[in-house]
mmCIF file of C-alpha atoms in Angstrom:
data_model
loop_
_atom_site.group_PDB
_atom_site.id
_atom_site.type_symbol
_atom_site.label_atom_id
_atom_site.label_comp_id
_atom_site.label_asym_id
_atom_site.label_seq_id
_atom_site.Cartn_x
_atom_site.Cartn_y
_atom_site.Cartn_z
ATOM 1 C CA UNK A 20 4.792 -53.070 85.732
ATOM 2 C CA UNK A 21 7.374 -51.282 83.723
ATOM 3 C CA UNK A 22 8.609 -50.175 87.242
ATOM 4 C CA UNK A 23 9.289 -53.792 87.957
ATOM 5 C CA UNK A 24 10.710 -54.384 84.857
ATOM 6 C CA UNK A 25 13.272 -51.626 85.295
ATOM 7 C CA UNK A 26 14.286 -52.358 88.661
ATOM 8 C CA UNK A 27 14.865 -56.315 87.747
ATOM 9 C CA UNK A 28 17.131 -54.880 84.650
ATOM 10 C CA UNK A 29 19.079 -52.890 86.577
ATOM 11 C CA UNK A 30 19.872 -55.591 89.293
ATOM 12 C CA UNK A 31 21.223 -57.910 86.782
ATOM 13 C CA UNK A 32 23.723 -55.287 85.152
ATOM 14 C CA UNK A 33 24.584 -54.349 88.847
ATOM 15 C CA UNK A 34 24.823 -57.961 90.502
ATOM 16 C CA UNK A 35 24.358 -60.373 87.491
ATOM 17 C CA UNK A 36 26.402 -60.367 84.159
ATOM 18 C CA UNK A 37 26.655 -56.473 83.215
ATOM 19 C CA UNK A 38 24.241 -56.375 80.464
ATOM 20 C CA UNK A 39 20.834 -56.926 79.333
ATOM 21 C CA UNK A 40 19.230 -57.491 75.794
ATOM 22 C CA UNK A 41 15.806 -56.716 75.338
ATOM 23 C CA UNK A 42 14.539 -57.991 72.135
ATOM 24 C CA UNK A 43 11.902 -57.104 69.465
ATOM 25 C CA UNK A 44 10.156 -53.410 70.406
ATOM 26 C CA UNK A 45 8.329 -52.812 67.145
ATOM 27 C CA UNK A 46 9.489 -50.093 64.950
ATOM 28 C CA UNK A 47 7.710 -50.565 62.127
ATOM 29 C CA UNK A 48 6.698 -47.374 60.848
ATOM 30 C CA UNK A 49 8.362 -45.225 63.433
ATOM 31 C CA UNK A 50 10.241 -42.267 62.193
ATOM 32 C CA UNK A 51 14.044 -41.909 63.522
ATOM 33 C CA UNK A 52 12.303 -38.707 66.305
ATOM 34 C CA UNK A 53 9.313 -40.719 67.562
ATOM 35 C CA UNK A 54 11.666 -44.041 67.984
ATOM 36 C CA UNK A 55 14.325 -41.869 69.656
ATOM 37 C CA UNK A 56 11.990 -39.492 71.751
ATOM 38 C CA UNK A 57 10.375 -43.496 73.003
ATOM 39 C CA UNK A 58 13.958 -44.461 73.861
ATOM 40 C CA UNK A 59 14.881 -41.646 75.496
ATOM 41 C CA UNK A 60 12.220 -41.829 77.811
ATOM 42 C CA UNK A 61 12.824 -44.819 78.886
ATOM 43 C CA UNK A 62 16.331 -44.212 79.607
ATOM 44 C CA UNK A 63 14.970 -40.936 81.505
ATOM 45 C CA UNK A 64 13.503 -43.866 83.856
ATOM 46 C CA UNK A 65 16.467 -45.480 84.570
ATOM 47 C CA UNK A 66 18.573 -42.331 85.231
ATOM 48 C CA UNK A 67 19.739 -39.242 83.910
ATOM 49 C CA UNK A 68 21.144 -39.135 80.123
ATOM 50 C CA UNK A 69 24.580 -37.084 79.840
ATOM 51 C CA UNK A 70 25.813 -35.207 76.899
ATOM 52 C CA UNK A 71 28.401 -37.749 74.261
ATOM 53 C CA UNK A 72 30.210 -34.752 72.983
ATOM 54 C CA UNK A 73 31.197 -31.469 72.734
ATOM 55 C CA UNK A 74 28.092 -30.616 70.863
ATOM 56 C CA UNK A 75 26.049 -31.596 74.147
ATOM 57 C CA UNK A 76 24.286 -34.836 72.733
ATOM 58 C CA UNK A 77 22.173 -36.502 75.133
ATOM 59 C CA UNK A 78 20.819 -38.748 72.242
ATOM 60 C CA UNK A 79 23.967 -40.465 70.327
ATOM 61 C CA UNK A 80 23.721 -41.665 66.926
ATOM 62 C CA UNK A 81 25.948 -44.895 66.133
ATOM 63 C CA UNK A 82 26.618 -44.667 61.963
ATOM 64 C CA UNK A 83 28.891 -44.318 59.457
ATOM 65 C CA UNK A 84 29.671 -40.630 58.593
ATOM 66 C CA UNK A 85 32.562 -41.396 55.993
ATOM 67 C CA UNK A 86 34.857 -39.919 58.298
ATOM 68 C CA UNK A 87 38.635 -41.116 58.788
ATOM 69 C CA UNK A 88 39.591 -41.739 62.595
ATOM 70 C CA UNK A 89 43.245 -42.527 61.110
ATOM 71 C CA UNK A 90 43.840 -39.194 59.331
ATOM 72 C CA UNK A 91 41.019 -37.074 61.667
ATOM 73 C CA UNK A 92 41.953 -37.151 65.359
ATOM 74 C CA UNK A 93 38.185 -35.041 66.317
ATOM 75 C CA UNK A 94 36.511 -38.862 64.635
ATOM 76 C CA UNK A 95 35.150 -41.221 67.322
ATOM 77 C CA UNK A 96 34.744 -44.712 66.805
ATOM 78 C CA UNK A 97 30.857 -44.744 67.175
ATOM 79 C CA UNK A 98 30.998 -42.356 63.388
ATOM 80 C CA UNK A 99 32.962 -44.639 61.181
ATOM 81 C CA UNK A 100 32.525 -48.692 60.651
ATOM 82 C CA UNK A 101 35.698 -50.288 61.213
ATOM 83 C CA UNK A 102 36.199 -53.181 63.759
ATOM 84 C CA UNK A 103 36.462 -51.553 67.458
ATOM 85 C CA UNK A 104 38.717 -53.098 70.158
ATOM 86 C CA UNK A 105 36.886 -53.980 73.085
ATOM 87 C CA UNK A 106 36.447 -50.460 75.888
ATOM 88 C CA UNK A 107 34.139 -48.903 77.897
ATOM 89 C CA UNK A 108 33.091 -45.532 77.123
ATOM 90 C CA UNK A 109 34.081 -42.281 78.581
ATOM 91 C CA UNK A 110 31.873 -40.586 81.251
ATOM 92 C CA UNK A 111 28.540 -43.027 82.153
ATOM 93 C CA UNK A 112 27.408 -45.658 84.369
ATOM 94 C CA UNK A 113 25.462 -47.361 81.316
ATOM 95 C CA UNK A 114 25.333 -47.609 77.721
ATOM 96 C CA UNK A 115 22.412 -47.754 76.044
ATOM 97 C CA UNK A 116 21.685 -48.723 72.524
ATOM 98 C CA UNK A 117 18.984 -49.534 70.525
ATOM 99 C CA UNK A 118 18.848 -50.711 66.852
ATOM 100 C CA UNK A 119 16.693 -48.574 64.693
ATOM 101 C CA UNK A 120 18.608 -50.138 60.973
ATOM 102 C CA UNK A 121 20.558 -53.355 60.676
ATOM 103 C CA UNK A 122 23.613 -53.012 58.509
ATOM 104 C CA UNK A 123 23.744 -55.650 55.339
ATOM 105 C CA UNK A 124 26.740 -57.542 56.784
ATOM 106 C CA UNK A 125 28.758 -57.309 59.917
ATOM 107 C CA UNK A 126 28.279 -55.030 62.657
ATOM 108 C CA UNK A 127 27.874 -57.590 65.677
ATOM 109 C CA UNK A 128 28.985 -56.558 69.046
ATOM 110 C CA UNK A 129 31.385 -58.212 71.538
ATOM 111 C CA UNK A 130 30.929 -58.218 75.554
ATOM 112 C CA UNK A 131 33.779 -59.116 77.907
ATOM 113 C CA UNK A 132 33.538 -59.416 81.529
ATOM 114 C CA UNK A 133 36.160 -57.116 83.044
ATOM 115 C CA UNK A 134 36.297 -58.659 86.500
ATOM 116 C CA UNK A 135 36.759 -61.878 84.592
ATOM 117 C CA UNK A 136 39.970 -60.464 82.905
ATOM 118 C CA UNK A 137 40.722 -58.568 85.735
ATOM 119 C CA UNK A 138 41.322 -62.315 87.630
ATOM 120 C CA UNK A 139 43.302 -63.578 84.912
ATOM 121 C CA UNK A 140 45.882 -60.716 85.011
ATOM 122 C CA UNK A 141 45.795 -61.676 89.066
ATOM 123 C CA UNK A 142 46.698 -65.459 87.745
ATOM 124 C CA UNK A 143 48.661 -64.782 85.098
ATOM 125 C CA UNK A 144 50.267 -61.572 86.000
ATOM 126 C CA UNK A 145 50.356 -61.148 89.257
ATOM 127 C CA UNK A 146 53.300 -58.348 89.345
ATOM 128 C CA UNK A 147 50.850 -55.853 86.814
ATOM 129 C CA UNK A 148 47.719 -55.905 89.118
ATOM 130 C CA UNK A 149 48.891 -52.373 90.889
ATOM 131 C CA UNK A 150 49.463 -51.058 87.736
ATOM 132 C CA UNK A 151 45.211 -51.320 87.445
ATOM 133 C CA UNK A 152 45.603 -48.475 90.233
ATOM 134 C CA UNK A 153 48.184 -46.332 88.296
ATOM 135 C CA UNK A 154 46.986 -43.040 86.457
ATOM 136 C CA UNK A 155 46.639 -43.333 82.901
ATOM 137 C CA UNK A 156 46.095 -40.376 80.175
ATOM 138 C CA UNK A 157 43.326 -40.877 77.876
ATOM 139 C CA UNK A 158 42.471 -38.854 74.550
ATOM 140 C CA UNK A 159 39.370 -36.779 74.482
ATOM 141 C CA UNK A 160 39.470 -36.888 70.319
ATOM 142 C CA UNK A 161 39.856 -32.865 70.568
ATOM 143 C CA UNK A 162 36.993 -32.629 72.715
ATOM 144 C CA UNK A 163 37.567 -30.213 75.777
ATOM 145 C CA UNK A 164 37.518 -32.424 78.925
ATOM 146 C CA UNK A 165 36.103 -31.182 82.384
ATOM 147 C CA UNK A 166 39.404 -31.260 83.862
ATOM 148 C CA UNK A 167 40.620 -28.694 80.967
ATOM 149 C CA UNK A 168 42.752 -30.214 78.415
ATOM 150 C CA UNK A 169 43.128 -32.363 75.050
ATOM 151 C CA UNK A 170 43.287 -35.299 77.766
ATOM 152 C CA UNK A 171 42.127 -36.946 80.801
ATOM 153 C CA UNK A 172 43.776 -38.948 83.877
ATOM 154 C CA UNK A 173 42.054 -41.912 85.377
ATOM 155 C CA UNK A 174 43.127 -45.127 87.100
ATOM 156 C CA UNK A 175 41.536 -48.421 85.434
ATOM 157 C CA UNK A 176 40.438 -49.729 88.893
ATOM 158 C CA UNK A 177 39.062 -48.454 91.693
ATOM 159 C CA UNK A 178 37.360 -50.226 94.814
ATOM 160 C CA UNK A 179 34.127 -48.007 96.156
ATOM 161 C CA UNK A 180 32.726 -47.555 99.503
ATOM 162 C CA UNK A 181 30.518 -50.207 98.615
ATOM 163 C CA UNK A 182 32.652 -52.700 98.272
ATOM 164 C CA UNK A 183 32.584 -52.874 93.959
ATOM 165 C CA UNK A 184 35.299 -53.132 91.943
ATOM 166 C CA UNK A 185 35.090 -51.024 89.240
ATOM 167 C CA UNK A 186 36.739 -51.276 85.838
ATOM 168 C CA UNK A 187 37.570 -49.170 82.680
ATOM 169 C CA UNK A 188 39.428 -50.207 79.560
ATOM 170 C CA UNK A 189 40.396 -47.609 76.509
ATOM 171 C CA UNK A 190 44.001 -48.993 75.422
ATOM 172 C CA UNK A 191 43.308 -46.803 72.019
ATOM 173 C CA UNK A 192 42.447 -44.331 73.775
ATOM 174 C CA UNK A 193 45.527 -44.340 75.960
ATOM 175 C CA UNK A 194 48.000 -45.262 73.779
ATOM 176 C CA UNK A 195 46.710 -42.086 71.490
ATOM 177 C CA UNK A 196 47.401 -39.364 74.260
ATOM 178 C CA UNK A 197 50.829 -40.639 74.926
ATOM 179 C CA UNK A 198 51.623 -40.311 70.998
ATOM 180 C CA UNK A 199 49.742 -37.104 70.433
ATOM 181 C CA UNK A 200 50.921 -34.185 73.037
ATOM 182 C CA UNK A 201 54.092 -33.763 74.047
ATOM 183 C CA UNK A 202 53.074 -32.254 77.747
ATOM 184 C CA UNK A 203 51.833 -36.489 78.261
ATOM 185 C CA UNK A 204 53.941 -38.811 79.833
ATOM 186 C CA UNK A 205 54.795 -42.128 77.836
ATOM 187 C CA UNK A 206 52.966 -45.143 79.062
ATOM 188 C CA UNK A 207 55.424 -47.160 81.494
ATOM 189 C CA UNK A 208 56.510 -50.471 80.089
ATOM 190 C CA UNK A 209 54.537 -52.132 83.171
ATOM 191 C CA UNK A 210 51.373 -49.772 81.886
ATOM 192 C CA UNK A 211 51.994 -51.569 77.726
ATOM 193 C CA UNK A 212 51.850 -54.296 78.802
ATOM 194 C CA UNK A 213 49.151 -54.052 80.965
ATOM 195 C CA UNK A 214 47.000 -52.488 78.264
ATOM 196 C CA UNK A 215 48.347 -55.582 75.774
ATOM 197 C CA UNK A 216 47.289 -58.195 78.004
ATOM 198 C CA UNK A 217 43.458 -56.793 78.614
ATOM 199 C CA UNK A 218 43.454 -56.299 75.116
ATOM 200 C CA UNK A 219 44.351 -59.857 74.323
ATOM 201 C CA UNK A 220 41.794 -61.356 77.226
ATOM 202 C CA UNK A 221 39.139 -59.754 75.835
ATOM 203 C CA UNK A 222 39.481 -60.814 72.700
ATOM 204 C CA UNK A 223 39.378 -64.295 73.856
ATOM 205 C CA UNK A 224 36.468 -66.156 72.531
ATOM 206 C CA UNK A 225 36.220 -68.158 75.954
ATOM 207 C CA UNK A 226 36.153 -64.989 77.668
ATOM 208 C CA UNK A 227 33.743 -62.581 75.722
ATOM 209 C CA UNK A 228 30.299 -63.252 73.971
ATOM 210 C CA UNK A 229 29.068 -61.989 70.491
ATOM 211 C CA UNK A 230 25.543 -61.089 69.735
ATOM 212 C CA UNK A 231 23.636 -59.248 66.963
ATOM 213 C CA UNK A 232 21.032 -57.027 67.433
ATOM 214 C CA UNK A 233 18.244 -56.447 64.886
ATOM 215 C CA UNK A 234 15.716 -53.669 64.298
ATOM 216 C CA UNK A 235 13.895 -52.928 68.120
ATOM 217 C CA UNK A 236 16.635 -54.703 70.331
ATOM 218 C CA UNK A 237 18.592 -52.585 72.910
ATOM 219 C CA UNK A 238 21.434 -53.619 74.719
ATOM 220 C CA UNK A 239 22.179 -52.288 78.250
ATOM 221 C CA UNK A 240 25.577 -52.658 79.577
ATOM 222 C CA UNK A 241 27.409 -51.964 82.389
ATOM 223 C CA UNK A 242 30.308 -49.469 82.031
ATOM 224 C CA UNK A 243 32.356 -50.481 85.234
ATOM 225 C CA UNK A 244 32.417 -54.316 84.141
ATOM 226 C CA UNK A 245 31.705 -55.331 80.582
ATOM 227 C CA UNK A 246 33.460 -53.451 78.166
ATOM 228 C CA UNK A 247 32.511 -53.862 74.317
ATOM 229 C CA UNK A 248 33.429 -54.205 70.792
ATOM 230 C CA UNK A 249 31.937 -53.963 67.136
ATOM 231 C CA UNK A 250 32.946 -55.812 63.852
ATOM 232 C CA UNK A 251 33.880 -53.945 61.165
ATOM 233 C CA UNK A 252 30.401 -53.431 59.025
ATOM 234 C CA UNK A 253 29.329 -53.592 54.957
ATOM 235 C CA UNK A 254 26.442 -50.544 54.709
ATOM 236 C CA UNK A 255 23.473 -50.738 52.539
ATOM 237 C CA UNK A 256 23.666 -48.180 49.374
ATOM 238 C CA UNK A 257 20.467 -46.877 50.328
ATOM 239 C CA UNK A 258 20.384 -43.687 52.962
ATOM 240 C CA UNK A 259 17.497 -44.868 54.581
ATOM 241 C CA UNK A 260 18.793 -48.525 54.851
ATOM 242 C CA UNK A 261 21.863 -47.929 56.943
ATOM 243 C CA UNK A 262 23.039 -49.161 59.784
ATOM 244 C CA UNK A 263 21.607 -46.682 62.842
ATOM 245 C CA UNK A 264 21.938 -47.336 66.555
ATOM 246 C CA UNK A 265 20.631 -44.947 69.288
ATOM 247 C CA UNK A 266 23.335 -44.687 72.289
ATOM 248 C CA UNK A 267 22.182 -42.791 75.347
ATOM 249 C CA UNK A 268 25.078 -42.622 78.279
ATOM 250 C CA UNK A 269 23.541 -42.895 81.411
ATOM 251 C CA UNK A 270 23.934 -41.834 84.896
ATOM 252 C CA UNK A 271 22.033 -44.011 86.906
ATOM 253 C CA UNK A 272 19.068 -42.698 89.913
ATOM 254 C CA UNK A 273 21.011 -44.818 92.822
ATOM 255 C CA UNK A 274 24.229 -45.840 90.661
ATOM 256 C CA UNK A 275 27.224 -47.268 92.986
ATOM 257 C CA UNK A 276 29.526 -44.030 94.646
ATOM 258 C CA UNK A 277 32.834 -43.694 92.535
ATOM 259 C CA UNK A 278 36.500 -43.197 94.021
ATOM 260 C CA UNK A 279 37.464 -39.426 92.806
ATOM 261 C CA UNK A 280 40.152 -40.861 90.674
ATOM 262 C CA UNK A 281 38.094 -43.205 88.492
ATOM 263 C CA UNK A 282 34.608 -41.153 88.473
ATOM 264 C CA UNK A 283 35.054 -39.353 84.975
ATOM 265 C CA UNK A 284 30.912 -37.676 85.075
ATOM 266 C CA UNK A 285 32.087 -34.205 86.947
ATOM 267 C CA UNK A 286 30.381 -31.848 85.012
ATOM 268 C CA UNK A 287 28.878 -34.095 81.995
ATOM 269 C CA UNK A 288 25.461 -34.382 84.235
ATOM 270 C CA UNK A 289 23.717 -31.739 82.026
ATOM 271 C CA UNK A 290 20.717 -31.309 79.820
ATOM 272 C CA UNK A 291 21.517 -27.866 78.160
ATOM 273 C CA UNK A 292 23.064 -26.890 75.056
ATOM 274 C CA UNK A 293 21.627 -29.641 72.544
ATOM 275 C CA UNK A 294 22.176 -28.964 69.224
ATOM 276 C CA UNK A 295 22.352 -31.014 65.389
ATOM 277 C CA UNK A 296 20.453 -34.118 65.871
ATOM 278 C CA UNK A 297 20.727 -33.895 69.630
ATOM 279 C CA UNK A 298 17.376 -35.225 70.629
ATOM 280 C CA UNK A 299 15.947 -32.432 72.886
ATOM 281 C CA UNK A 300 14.977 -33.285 76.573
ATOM 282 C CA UNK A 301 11.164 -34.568 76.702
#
Protein backbone atom coordinates (compact mmCIF):
# COMPACT_ATOMS: atom_id res chain seq x y z
CA UNK A 1 0.00 0.00 0.00
CA UNK A 2 1.08 3.45 -0.91
CA UNK A 3 0.52 4.08 2.89
CA UNK A 4 3.27 1.61 3.52
CA UNK A 5 5.31 2.87 1.03
CA UNK A 6 5.24 6.37 2.48
CA UNK A 7 5.78 5.53 5.93
CA UNK A 8 9.01 3.19 4.97
CA UNK A 9 10.31 6.48 2.91
CA UNK A 10 10.00 8.63 5.51
CA UNK A 11 11.82 6.37 8.13
CA UNK A 12 14.84 6.15 6.04
CA UNK A 13 15.23 10.07 5.52
CA UNK A 14 14.48 10.29 9.35
CA UNK A 15 16.72 7.30 10.72
CA UNK A 16 18.59 6.04 7.56
CA UNK A 17 20.73 8.19 5.10
CA UNK A 18 18.51 11.50 4.57
CA UNK A 19 17.26 10.84 1.20
CA UNK A 20 15.40 8.66 -1.03
CA UNK A 21 15.33 8.22 -4.93
CA UNK A 22 12.44 6.83 -6.43
CA UNK A 23 13.01 5.97 -9.95
CA UNK A 24 11.06 5.75 -13.27
CA UNK A 25 7.16 7.17 -12.69
CA UNK A 26 6.10 7.39 -16.32
CA UNK A 27 5.57 10.71 -17.81
CA UNK A 28 5.17 10.04 -21.08
CA UNK A 29 2.58 12.14 -22.39
CA UNK A 30 1.83 14.06 -19.25
CA UNK A 31 1.47 17.74 -19.58
CA UNK A 32 3.70 19.97 -17.06
CA UNK A 33 -0.23 20.54 -14.78
CA UNK A 34 -1.30 16.87 -14.72
CA UNK A 35 2.51 15.72 -13.79
CA UNK A 36 2.65 18.51 -11.19
CA UNK A 37 -1.03 18.29 -9.81
CA UNK A 38 0.22 13.98 -9.45
CA UNK A 39 3.27 15.22 -7.54
CA UNK A 40 1.73 17.43 -5.49
CA UNK A 41 -0.53 15.05 -4.20
CA UNK A 42 1.68 12.90 -3.20
CA UNK A 43 3.66 15.30 -1.33
CA UNK A 44 0.12 16.39 0.25
CA UNK A 45 0.54 12.68 1.77
CA UNK A 46 3.60 13.09 3.30
CA UNK A 47 2.90 16.54 4.84
CA UNK A 48 1.95 19.91 4.21
CA UNK A 49 3.65 21.87 1.11
CA UNK A 50 4.82 25.58 2.12
CA UNK A 51 5.05 28.52 -0.10
CA UNK A 52 9.13 28.92 -1.92
CA UNK A 53 8.70 32.61 -2.31
CA UNK A 54 7.28 35.72 -1.98
CA UNK A 55 4.85 34.96 -4.70
CA UNK A 56 3.38 32.10 -2.35
CA UNK A 57 4.54 28.99 -4.50
CA UNK A 58 3.64 25.81 -3.06
CA UNK A 59 4.74 24.10 -6.39
CA UNK A 60 8.53 25.26 -7.28
CA UNK A 61 9.83 25.14 -10.65
CA UNK A 62 13.74 24.31 -10.90
CA UNK A 63 14.91 26.02 -14.59
CA UNK A 64 16.81 28.34 -16.17
CA UNK A 65 15.10 31.80 -16.46
CA UNK A 66 18.21 33.70 -18.02
CA UNK A 67 18.42 35.57 -14.98
CA UNK A 68 21.84 36.86 -13.37
CA UNK A 69 22.18 35.95 -9.51
CA UNK A 70 25.63 37.99 -9.77
CA UNK A 71 24.21 41.32 -11.00
CA UNK A 72 20.30 40.54 -9.58
CA UNK A 73 20.28 40.06 -5.80
CA UNK A 74 15.97 39.07 -5.98
CA UNK A 75 17.64 35.66 -8.40
CA UNK A 76 17.69 32.34 -6.49
CA UNK A 77 19.82 29.63 -7.36
CA UNK A 78 16.97 27.14 -8.29
CA UNK A 79 16.24 30.03 -11.64
CA UNK A 80 19.61 30.12 -13.24
CA UNK A 81 22.10 26.99 -14.17
CA UNK A 82 25.33 27.58 -12.72
CA UNK A 83 27.10 25.05 -10.37
CA UNK A 84 25.47 25.42 -6.68
CA UNK A 85 27.58 24.91 -3.51
CA UNK A 86 26.26 22.35 -1.42
CA UNK A 87 23.04 23.94 1.33
CA UNK A 88 19.94 23.14 2.58
CA UNK A 89 17.11 25.22 1.75
CA UNK A 90 15.37 27.85 3.69
CA UNK A 91 12.12 27.04 5.60
CA UNK A 92 11.16 22.94 5.17
CA UNK A 93 11.64 19.70 6.70
CA UNK A 94 11.98 18.07 3.06
CA UNK A 95 12.78 18.78 -0.39
CA UNK A 96 11.10 17.34 -2.94
CA UNK A 97 11.93 17.13 -6.56
CA UNK A 98 10.92 15.42 -9.39
CA UNK A 99 12.34 15.45 -12.98
CA UNK A 100 9.80 16.31 -15.57
CA UNK A 101 12.97 17.32 -18.55
CA UNK A 102 16.57 16.20 -18.43
CA UNK A 103 18.97 18.91 -19.44
CA UNK A 104 21.46 17.88 -22.57
CA UNK A 105 24.58 17.91 -20.36
CA UNK A 106 25.25 18.47 -16.73
CA UNK A 107 22.84 19.13 -14.14
CA UNK A 108 23.65 16.16 -11.62
CA UNK A 109 23.09 16.70 -8.01
CA UNK A 110 25.42 16.26 -4.99
CA UNK A 111 24.29 14.89 -1.36
CA UNK A 112 26.46 15.32 1.73
CA UNK A 113 25.76 13.97 5.04
CA UNK A 114 25.82 16.87 7.49
CA UNK A 115 26.25 14.87 10.68
CA UNK A 116 29.10 13.27 8.80
CA UNK A 117 30.82 16.74 8.37
CA UNK A 118 29.53 17.85 11.42
CA UNK A 119 32.07 14.91 13.13
CA UNK A 120 34.88 15.92 11.13
CA UNK A 121 34.82 19.60 12.28
CA UNK A 122 34.58 17.73 16.00
CA UNK A 123 38.01 15.82 14.78
CA UNK A 124 39.51 18.24 12.98
CA UNK A 125 38.35 21.37 14.59
CA UNK A 126 37.48 20.86 17.72
CA UNK A 127 37.72 24.71 18.98
CA UNK A 128 34.81 25.76 15.97
CA UNK A 129 32.13 23.19 17.10
CA UNK A 130 30.27 26.05 19.41
CA UNK A 131 30.44 28.23 16.73
CA UNK A 132 27.61 25.52 15.04
CA UNK A 133 25.45 27.12 18.00
CA UNK A 134 26.27 30.82 17.18
CA UNK A 135 23.59 33.03 15.29
CA UNK A 136 24.25 33.57 11.81
CA UNK A 137 22.44 36.17 9.28
CA UNK A 138 21.24 34.73 6.17
CA UNK A 139 19.94 36.62 2.90
CA UNK A 140 16.35 36.28 1.97
CA UNK A 141 17.32 37.39 -1.93
CA UNK A 142 14.88 40.55 -1.27
CA UNK A 143 12.23 38.40 -0.18
CA UNK A 144 10.43 39.72 3.07
CA UNK A 145 11.23 37.19 5.86
CA UNK A 146 8.69 36.32 8.74
CA UNK A 147 10.83 37.87 11.21
CA UNK A 148 10.58 41.31 9.07
CA UNK A 149 13.64 42.17 7.26
CA UNK A 150 16.01 41.71 4.06
CA UNK A 151 17.53 38.89 6.46
CA UNK A 152 17.18 36.13 8.81
CA UNK A 153 19.08 34.82 12.10
CA UNK A 154 19.50 31.15 12.74
CA UNK A 155 22.07 28.95 14.48
CA UNK A 156 23.44 25.98 12.14
CA UNK A 157 22.83 23.40 14.94
CA UNK A 158 20.43 22.75 17.22
CA UNK A 159 19.75 19.54 19.47
CA UNK A 160 15.68 18.86 19.83
CA UNK A 161 13.70 17.43 22.56
CA UNK A 162 14.05 14.35 20.80
CA UNK A 163 17.31 13.89 21.00
CA UNK A 164 18.24 14.89 16.90
CA UNK A 165 20.77 16.90 15.88
CA UNK A 166 19.76 19.07 13.42
CA UNK A 167 21.80 20.81 10.74
CA UNK A 168 21.63 23.74 8.19
CA UNK A 169 24.29 24.95 5.79
CA UNK A 170 23.87 28.30 3.43
CA UNK A 171 27.60 29.77 3.49
CA UNK A 172 26.33 31.90 0.21
CA UNK A 173 23.72 32.73 1.76
CA UNK A 174 25.51 34.02 4.83
CA UNK A 175 28.34 35.43 3.53
CA UNK A 176 25.76 37.63 1.18
CA UNK A 177 23.89 39.32 4.21
CA UNK A 178 27.07 40.29 5.87
CA UNK A 179 28.22 42.08 2.46
CA UNK A 180 24.85 43.47 1.54
CA UNK A 181 23.23 45.66 4.59
CA UNK A 182 25.04 47.64 6.62
CA UNK A 183 22.56 47.14 9.88
CA UNK A 184 24.37 43.09 9.65
CA UNK A 185 27.12 42.22 11.65
CA UNK A 186 30.34 40.81 9.81
CA UNK A 187 30.78 37.12 10.14
CA UNK A 188 33.40 36.46 13.09
CA UNK A 189 36.66 35.04 11.89
CA UNK A 190 35.73 31.77 14.02
CA UNK A 191 32.14 31.94 11.94
CA UNK A 192 34.61 32.11 8.10
CA UNK A 193 36.10 29.70 8.87
CA UNK A 194 33.56 27.65 10.03
CA UNK A 195 31.52 28.23 6.90
CA UNK A 196 35.04 27.42 4.77
CA UNK A 197 35.56 24.23 6.33
CA UNK A 198 31.75 22.77 5.75
CA UNK A 199 32.12 24.08 2.49
CA UNK A 200 35.29 22.19 1.78
CA UNK A 201 33.86 18.73 3.56
CA UNK A 202 31.16 18.68 1.49
CA UNK A 203 32.74 18.95 -1.42
CA UNK A 204 34.75 15.98 -0.62
CA UNK A 205 34.15 13.18 -2.96
CA UNK A 206 34.62 10.61 0.03
CA UNK A 207 32.12 12.46 1.86
CA UNK A 208 29.18 13.31 -0.59
CA UNK A 209 27.49 11.18 -3.42
CA UNK A 210 26.46 12.31 -7.01
CA UNK A 211 23.48 11.04 -8.82
CA UNK A 212 21.44 11.99 -11.92
CA UNK A 213 17.99 11.93 -12.17
CA UNK A 214 16.11 11.35 -15.45
CA UNK A 215 12.56 12.03 -16.63
CA UNK A 216 9.99 10.43 -13.58
CA UNK A 217 12.70 10.19 -10.72
CA UNK A 218 12.19 12.26 -7.50
CA UNK A 219 14.56 12.74 -4.93
CA UNK A 220 13.51 13.23 -1.27
CA UNK A 221 15.93 14.67 1.07
CA UNK A 222 16.23 15.54 4.37
CA UNK A 223 16.73 19.26 5.17
CA UNK A 224 18.24 18.89 8.79
CA UNK A 225 21.05 16.37 7.50
CA UNK A 226 21.92 16.15 3.84
CA UNK A 227 22.42 19.27 2.28
CA UNK A 228 22.78 19.43 -1.69
CA UNK A 229 24.38 20.69 -4.73
CA UNK A 230 23.87 20.95 -8.64
CA UNK A 231 26.49 21.08 -11.54
CA UNK A 232 26.46 23.76 -13.63
CA UNK A 233 24.04 22.60 -16.75
CA UNK A 234 24.19 22.93 -20.94
CA UNK A 235 20.14 23.50 -21.90
CA UNK A 236 18.56 22.13 -24.94
CA UNK A 237 17.64 25.01 -27.67
CA UNK A 238 14.27 23.77 -27.73
CA UNK A 239 11.57 25.38 -25.04
CA UNK A 240 9.95 22.30 -24.55
CA UNK A 241 13.26 20.29 -24.14
CA UNK A 242 14.65 22.05 -21.12
CA UNK A 243 15.75 21.08 -18.14
CA UNK A 244 12.46 21.22 -15.56
CA UNK A 245 12.39 19.93 -12.00
CA UNK A 246 9.31 20.17 -9.68
CA UNK A 247 10.49 21.20 -5.95
CA UNK A 248 7.78 21.08 -3.31
CA UNK A 249 9.17 22.18 0.42
CA UNK A 250 7.62 20.19 2.84
CA UNK A 251 6.50 20.28 6.33
CA UNK A 252 6.17 16.95 7.44
CA UNK A 253 2.56 15.30 9.39
CA UNK A 254 4.78 14.13 12.61
CA UNK A 255 8.21 15.91 11.56
CA UNK A 256 10.85 16.05 14.63
CA UNK A 257 10.03 19.42 17.19
CA UNK A 258 12.61 22.26 16.31
CA UNK A 259 14.62 24.47 18.95
CA UNK A 260 13.06 28.19 18.40
CA UNK A 261 16.37 29.34 17.17
CA UNK A 262 16.89 26.93 14.27
CA UNK A 263 13.02 26.33 13.26
CA UNK A 264 12.84 28.89 10.24
CA UNK A 265 8.73 27.58 9.09
CA UNK A 266 6.89 30.38 11.50
CA UNK A 267 4.49 31.61 9.28
CA UNK A 268 5.50 29.84 5.79
CA UNK A 269 2.78 26.93 6.75
CA UNK A 270 0.21 28.43 4.29
CA UNK A 271 -1.79 27.52 1.26
CA UNK A 272 -3.17 31.02 0.21
CA UNK A 273 -2.08 33.53 -2.14
CA UNK A 274 -0.79 31.29 -5.17
CA UNK A 275 -0.18 33.03 -8.07
CA UNK A 276 2.08 32.65 -11.77
CA UNK A 277 2.68 29.05 -12.17
CA UNK A 278 1.97 28.36 -8.52
CA UNK A 279 0.24 25.05 -8.78
CA UNK A 280 -3.09 25.65 -6.92
CA UNK A 281 -3.97 23.42 -3.83
CA UNK A 282 -5.89 20.11 -5.06
Amino acid sequence: ALADTISEWLDRLENGIGFVVIRGLDLDGWSEREAGLVYYALGRQMGVPVKQNARGHLLGHVRDTGKDIFTDPSTRGYEVRIALPFHTDTSTDLLALLCFRTARKGGESGLAPLRTIYNEVLTRRPDLIDTYYERFNFDCRDEEHPDGGPYYTRVLASVGADGLLSLRHNSGYARSAARRFEECPELTPQQDELLTLIDQLAADPDIHVRLRLEEGDILLVDNYSVAHSRREFEDWEEDDRKRHLMRLWLVLHDGRPLAADFDNRAGLMTTADIHDDGLAPV
